[in-house]
Short mmCIF file of C-alpha atoms and ligand atoms in Angstrom, two decimals:
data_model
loop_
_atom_site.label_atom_id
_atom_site.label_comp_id
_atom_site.label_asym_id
_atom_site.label_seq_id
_atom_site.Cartn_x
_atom_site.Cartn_y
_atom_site.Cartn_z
CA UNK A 1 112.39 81.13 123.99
CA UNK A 2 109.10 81.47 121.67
CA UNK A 3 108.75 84.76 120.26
CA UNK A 4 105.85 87.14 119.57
CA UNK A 5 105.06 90.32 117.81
CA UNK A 6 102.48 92.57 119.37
CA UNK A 7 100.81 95.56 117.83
CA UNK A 8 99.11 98.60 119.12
CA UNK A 9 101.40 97.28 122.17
CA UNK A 10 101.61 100.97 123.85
CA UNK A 11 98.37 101.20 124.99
CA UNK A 12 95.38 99.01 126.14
CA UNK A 13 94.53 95.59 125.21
CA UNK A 14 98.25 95.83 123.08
CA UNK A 15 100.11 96.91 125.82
CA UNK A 16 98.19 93.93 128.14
CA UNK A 17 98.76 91.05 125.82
CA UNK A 18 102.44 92.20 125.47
CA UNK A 19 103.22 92.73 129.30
CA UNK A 20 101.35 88.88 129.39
CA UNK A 21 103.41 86.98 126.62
CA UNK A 22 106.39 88.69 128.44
CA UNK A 23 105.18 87.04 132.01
CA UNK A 24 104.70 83.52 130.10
CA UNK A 25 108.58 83.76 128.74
CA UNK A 26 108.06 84.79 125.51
CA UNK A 27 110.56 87.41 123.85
CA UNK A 28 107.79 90.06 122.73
CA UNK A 29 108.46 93.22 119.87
CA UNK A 30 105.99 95.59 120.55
CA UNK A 31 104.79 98.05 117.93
CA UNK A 32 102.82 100.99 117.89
CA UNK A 33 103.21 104.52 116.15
CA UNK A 34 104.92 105.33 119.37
CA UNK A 35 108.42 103.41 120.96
CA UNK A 36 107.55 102.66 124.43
CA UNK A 37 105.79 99.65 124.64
CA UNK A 38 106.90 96.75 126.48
CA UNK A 39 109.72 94.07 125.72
CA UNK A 40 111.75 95.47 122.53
CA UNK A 41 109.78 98.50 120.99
CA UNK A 42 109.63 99.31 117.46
CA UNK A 43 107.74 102.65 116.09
CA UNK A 44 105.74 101.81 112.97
CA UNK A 45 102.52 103.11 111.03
CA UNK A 46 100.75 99.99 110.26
CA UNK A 47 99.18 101.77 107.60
CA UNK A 48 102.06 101.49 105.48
CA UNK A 49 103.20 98.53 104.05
CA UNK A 50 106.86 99.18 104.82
CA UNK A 51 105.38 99.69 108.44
CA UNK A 52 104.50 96.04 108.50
CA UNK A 53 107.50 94.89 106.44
CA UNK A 54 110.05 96.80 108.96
CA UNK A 55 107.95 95.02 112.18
CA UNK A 56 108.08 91.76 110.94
CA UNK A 57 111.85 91.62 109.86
CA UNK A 58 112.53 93.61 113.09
CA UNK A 59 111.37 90.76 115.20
CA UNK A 60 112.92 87.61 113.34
CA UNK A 61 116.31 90.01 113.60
CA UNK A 62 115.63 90.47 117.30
CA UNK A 63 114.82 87.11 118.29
CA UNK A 64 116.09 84.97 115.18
CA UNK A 65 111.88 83.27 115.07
CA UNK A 66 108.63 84.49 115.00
CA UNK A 67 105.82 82.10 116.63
CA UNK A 68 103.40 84.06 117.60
CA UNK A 69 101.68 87.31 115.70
CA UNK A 70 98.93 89.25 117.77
CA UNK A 71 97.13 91.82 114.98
CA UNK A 72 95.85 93.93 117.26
CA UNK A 73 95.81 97.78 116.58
CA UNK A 74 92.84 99.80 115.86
CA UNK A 75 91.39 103.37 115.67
CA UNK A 76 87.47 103.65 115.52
CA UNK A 77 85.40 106.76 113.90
CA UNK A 78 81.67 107.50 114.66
CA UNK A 79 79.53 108.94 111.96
CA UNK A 80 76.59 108.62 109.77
CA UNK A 81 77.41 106.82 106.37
CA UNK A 82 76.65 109.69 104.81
CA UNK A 83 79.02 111.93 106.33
CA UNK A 84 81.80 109.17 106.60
CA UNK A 85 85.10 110.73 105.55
CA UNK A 86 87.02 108.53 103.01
CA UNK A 87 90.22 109.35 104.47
CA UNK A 88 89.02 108.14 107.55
CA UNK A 89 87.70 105.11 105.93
CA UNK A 90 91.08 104.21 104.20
CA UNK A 91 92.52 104.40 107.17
CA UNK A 92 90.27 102.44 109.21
CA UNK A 93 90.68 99.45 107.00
CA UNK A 94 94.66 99.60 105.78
CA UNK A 95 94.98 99.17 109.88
CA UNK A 96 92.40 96.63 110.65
CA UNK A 97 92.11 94.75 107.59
CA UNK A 98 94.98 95.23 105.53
CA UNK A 99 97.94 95.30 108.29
CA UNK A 100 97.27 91.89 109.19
CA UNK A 101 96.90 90.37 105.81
CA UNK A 102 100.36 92.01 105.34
CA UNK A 103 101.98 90.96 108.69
CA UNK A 104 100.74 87.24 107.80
CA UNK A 105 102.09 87.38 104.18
CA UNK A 106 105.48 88.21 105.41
CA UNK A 107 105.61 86.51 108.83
CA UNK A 108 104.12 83.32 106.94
CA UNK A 109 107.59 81.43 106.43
CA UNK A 110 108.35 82.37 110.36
CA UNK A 111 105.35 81.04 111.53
CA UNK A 112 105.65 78.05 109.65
CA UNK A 113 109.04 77.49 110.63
CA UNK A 114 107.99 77.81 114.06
CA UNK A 115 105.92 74.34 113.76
CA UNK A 116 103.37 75.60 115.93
CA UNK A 117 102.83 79.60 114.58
CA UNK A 118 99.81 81.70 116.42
CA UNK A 119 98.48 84.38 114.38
CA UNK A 120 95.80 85.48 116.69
CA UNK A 121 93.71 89.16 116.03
CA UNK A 122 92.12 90.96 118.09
CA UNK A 123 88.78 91.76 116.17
CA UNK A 124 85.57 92.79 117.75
CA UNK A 125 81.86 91.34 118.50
CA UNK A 126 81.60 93.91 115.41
CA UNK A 127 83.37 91.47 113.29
CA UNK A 128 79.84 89.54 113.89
CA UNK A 129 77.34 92.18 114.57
CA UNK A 130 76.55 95.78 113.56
CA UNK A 131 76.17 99.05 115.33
CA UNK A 132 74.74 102.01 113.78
CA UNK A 133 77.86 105.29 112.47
CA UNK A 134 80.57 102.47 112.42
CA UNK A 135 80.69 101.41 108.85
CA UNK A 136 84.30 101.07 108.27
CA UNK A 137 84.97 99.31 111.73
CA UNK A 138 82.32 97.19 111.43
CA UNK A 139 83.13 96.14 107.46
CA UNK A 140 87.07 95.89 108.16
CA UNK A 141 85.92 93.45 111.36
CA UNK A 142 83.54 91.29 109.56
CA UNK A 143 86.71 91.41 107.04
CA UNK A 144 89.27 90.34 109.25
CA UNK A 145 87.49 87.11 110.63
CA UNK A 146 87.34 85.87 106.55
CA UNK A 147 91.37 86.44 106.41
CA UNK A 148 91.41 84.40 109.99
CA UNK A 149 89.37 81.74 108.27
CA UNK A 150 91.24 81.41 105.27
CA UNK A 151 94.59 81.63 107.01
CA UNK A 152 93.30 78.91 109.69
CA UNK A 153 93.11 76.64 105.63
CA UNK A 154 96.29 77.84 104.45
CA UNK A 155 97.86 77.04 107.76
CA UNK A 156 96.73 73.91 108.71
CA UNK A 157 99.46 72.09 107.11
CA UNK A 158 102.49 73.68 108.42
CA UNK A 159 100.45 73.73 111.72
CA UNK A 160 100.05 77.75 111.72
CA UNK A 161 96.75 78.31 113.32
CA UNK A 162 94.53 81.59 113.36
CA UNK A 163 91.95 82.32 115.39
CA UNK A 164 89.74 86.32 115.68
CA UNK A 165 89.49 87.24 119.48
CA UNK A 166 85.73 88.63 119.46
CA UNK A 167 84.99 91.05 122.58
CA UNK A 168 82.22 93.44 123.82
CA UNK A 169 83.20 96.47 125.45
CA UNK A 170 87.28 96.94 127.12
CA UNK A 171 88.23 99.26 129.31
CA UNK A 172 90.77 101.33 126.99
CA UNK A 173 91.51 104.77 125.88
CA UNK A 174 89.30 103.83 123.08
CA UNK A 175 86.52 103.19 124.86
CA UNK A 176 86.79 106.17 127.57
CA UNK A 177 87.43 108.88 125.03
CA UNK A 178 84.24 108.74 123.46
CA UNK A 179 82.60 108.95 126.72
CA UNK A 180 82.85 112.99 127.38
CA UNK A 181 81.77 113.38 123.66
CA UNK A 182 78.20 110.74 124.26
CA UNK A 183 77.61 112.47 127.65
CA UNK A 184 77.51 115.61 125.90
CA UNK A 185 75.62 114.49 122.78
CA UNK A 186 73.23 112.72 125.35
CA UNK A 187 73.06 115.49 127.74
CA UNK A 188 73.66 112.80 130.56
CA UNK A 189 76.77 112.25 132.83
CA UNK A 190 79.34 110.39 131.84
CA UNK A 191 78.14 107.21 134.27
CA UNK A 192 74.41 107.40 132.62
CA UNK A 193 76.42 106.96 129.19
CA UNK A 194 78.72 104.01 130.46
CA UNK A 195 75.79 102.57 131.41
CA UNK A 196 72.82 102.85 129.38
CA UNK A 197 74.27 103.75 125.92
CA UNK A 198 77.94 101.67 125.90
CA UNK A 199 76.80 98.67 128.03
CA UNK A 200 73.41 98.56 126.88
CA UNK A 201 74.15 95.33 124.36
CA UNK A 202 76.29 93.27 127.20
CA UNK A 203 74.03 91.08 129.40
CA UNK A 204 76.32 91.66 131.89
CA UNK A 205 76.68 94.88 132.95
CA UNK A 206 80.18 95.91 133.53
CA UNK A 207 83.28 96.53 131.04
CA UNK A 208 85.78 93.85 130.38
CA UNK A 209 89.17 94.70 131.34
CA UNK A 210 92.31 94.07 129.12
CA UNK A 211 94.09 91.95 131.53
CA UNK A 212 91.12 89.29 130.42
CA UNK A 213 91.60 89.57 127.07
CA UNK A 214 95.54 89.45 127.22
CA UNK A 215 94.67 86.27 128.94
CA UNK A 216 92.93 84.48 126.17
CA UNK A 217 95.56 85.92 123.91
CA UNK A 218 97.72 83.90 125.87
CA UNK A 219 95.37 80.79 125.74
CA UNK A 220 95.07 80.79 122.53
CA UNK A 221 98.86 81.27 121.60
CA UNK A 222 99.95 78.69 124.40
CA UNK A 223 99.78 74.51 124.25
CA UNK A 224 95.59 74.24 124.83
CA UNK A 225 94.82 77.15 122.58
CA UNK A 226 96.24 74.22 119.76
CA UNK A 227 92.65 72.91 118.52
CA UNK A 228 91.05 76.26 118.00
CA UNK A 229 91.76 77.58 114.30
CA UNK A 230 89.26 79.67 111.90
CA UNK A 231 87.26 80.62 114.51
CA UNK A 232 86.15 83.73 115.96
CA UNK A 233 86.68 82.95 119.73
CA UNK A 234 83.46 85.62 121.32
CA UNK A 235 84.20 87.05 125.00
CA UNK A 236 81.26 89.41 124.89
CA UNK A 237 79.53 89.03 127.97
CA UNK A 238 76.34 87.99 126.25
CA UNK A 239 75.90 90.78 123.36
CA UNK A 240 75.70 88.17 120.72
CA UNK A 241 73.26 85.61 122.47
CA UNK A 242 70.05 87.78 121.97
N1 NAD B 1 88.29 98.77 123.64
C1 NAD B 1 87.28 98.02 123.21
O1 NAD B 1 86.15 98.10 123.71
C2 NAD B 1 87.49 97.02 122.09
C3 NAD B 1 86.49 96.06 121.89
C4 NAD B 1 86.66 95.12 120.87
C5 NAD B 1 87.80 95.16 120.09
N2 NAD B 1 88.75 96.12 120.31
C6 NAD B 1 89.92 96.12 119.44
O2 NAD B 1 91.08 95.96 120.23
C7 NAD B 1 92.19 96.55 119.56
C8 NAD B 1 92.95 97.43 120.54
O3 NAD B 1 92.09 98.47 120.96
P1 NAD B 1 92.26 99.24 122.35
O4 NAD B 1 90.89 99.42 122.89
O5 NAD B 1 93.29 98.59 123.20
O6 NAD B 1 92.72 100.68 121.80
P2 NAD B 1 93.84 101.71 122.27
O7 NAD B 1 93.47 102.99 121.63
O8 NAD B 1 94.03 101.65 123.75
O9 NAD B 1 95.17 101.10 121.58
C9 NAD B 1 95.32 101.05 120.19
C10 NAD B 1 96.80 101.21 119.86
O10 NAD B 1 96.95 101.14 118.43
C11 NAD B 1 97.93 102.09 118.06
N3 NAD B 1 97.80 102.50 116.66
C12 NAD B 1 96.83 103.29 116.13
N4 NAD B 1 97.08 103.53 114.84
C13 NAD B 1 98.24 102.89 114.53
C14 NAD B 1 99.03 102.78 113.36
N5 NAD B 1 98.68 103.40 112.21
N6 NAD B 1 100.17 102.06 113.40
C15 NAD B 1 100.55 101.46 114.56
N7 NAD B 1 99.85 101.52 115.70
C16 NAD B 1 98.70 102.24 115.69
C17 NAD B 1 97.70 103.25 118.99
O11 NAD B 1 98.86 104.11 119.06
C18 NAD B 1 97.39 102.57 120.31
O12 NAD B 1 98.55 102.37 121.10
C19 NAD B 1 91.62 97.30 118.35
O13 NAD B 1 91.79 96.52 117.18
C20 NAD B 1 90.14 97.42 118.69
O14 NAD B 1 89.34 97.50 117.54
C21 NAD B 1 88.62 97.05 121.30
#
């Protein structure tokens, strides 16, 4: 049975992919701060580099292979550059940027054992376009999808591809808690702010759900997802094409 390892499985588009790779028969570690996400759960801070070092040998001990890596948690902080803590900024790119160089280093023998390793993350339309008060998201984004590209070089030979899932707006936790915060900011209701401040950039007007992007996780990690490699594969319901 193929294996994966998930992270920022407990919650959202984590939790999604991870219940999916289950569905398709893969063995799946999920990791997250907290121990309850689906398949085997392992508590790590992704922060750390013995976070990502524990995750990674936790899964090849669990399974006995590693094919498939899905770099997927994140935290987001709003403010002006001015004002932007450095903690916060630290933080924000040791788990967006740093965590999955880390997880690739030491997964890389895994994967290439594997014949056919995945190392899929899930980045952002901000690892191709900007917003305003999100400079270390946006920076550790555009980051990420230069480690995908190199890795997609690296990797070709031992047939380890990597590819940056790119989308607009998901329904998450990290999405709906800013919404009380904007409404109040705005003085609008929380509706008004869905829809004229979070889904002004998307052509289409509507959130994406996770289930969708847990699909093209699983696209890209499964048989046909084989030709796409250094690439930043955009599910953005149009923000990009203006
Ligand atoms: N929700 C969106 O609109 C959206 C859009 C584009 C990209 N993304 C990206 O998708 C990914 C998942 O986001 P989500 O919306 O599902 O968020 P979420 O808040 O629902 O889930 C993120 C998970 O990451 C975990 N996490 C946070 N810090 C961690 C740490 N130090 N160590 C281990 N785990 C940690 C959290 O506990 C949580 O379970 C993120 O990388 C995010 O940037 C989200």
């Amino acid at each position: 049975m193929p294996a994966a390892l998930v992270t920022g499985a407990a919650s959202g588009i984590g939790r999604a992919a991870a219940e999916r790779l289950i569905a398709d028969g893969y063995d799946v570690l999920s990791v997250d701060l907290r121990d309850d996400g689906p398949g085997v759960a392992y508590a790590a801070d992704l922060t750390t580099r013995e976070g990502n070092a524990g995750a990674v040998s936790a899964a090849i001990d669990a399974f006995g292979r590693l094919d498939v890596i899905v770099a997927n948690a994140g935290i987001q902080h709003v403010a002006p550059v001015a004002e932007f803590p450095e903690d916060r900024w630290d933080m924000i790119v040791s788990l967006l940027l740093t965590s999955p160089f880390l997880l690739a280093k030491y997964a890389w023998p895994a994967l290439a054992a594997s014949g056919s390793g995945r190392f899929i993350v899930v980045a952002s339309v901000h690892a191709q376009v900007a917003s305003p008060y999100k400079a270390a998201y946006v920076s550790a984004k555009h980051g990420v999808l230069g480690l995908v590209k190199t890795l997609a070089l690296e990797g070709g030979e031992a047939g380890i591809t990597a590819t940056a899932v790119c989308p607009g707006y998901v329904r998450t936790p990290l999405v709906e808690a800013q919404l009380p915060d904007q409404a109040r900011r705005h003085g609008i209701s929380e509706d008004e702010v869905l829809e004229n401040v979070i889904l002004a950039p998307h052509a289409v007007k509507r959130l994406i759900e996770p289930d969708e992007v847990a699909a093209t996780i699983a696209f890209l990690a499964g048989p046909n997802g084989a030709a796409f490699t250094g690439v930043p594969v955009t599910m953005d319901l149009g923000w990009t094409a203006r």
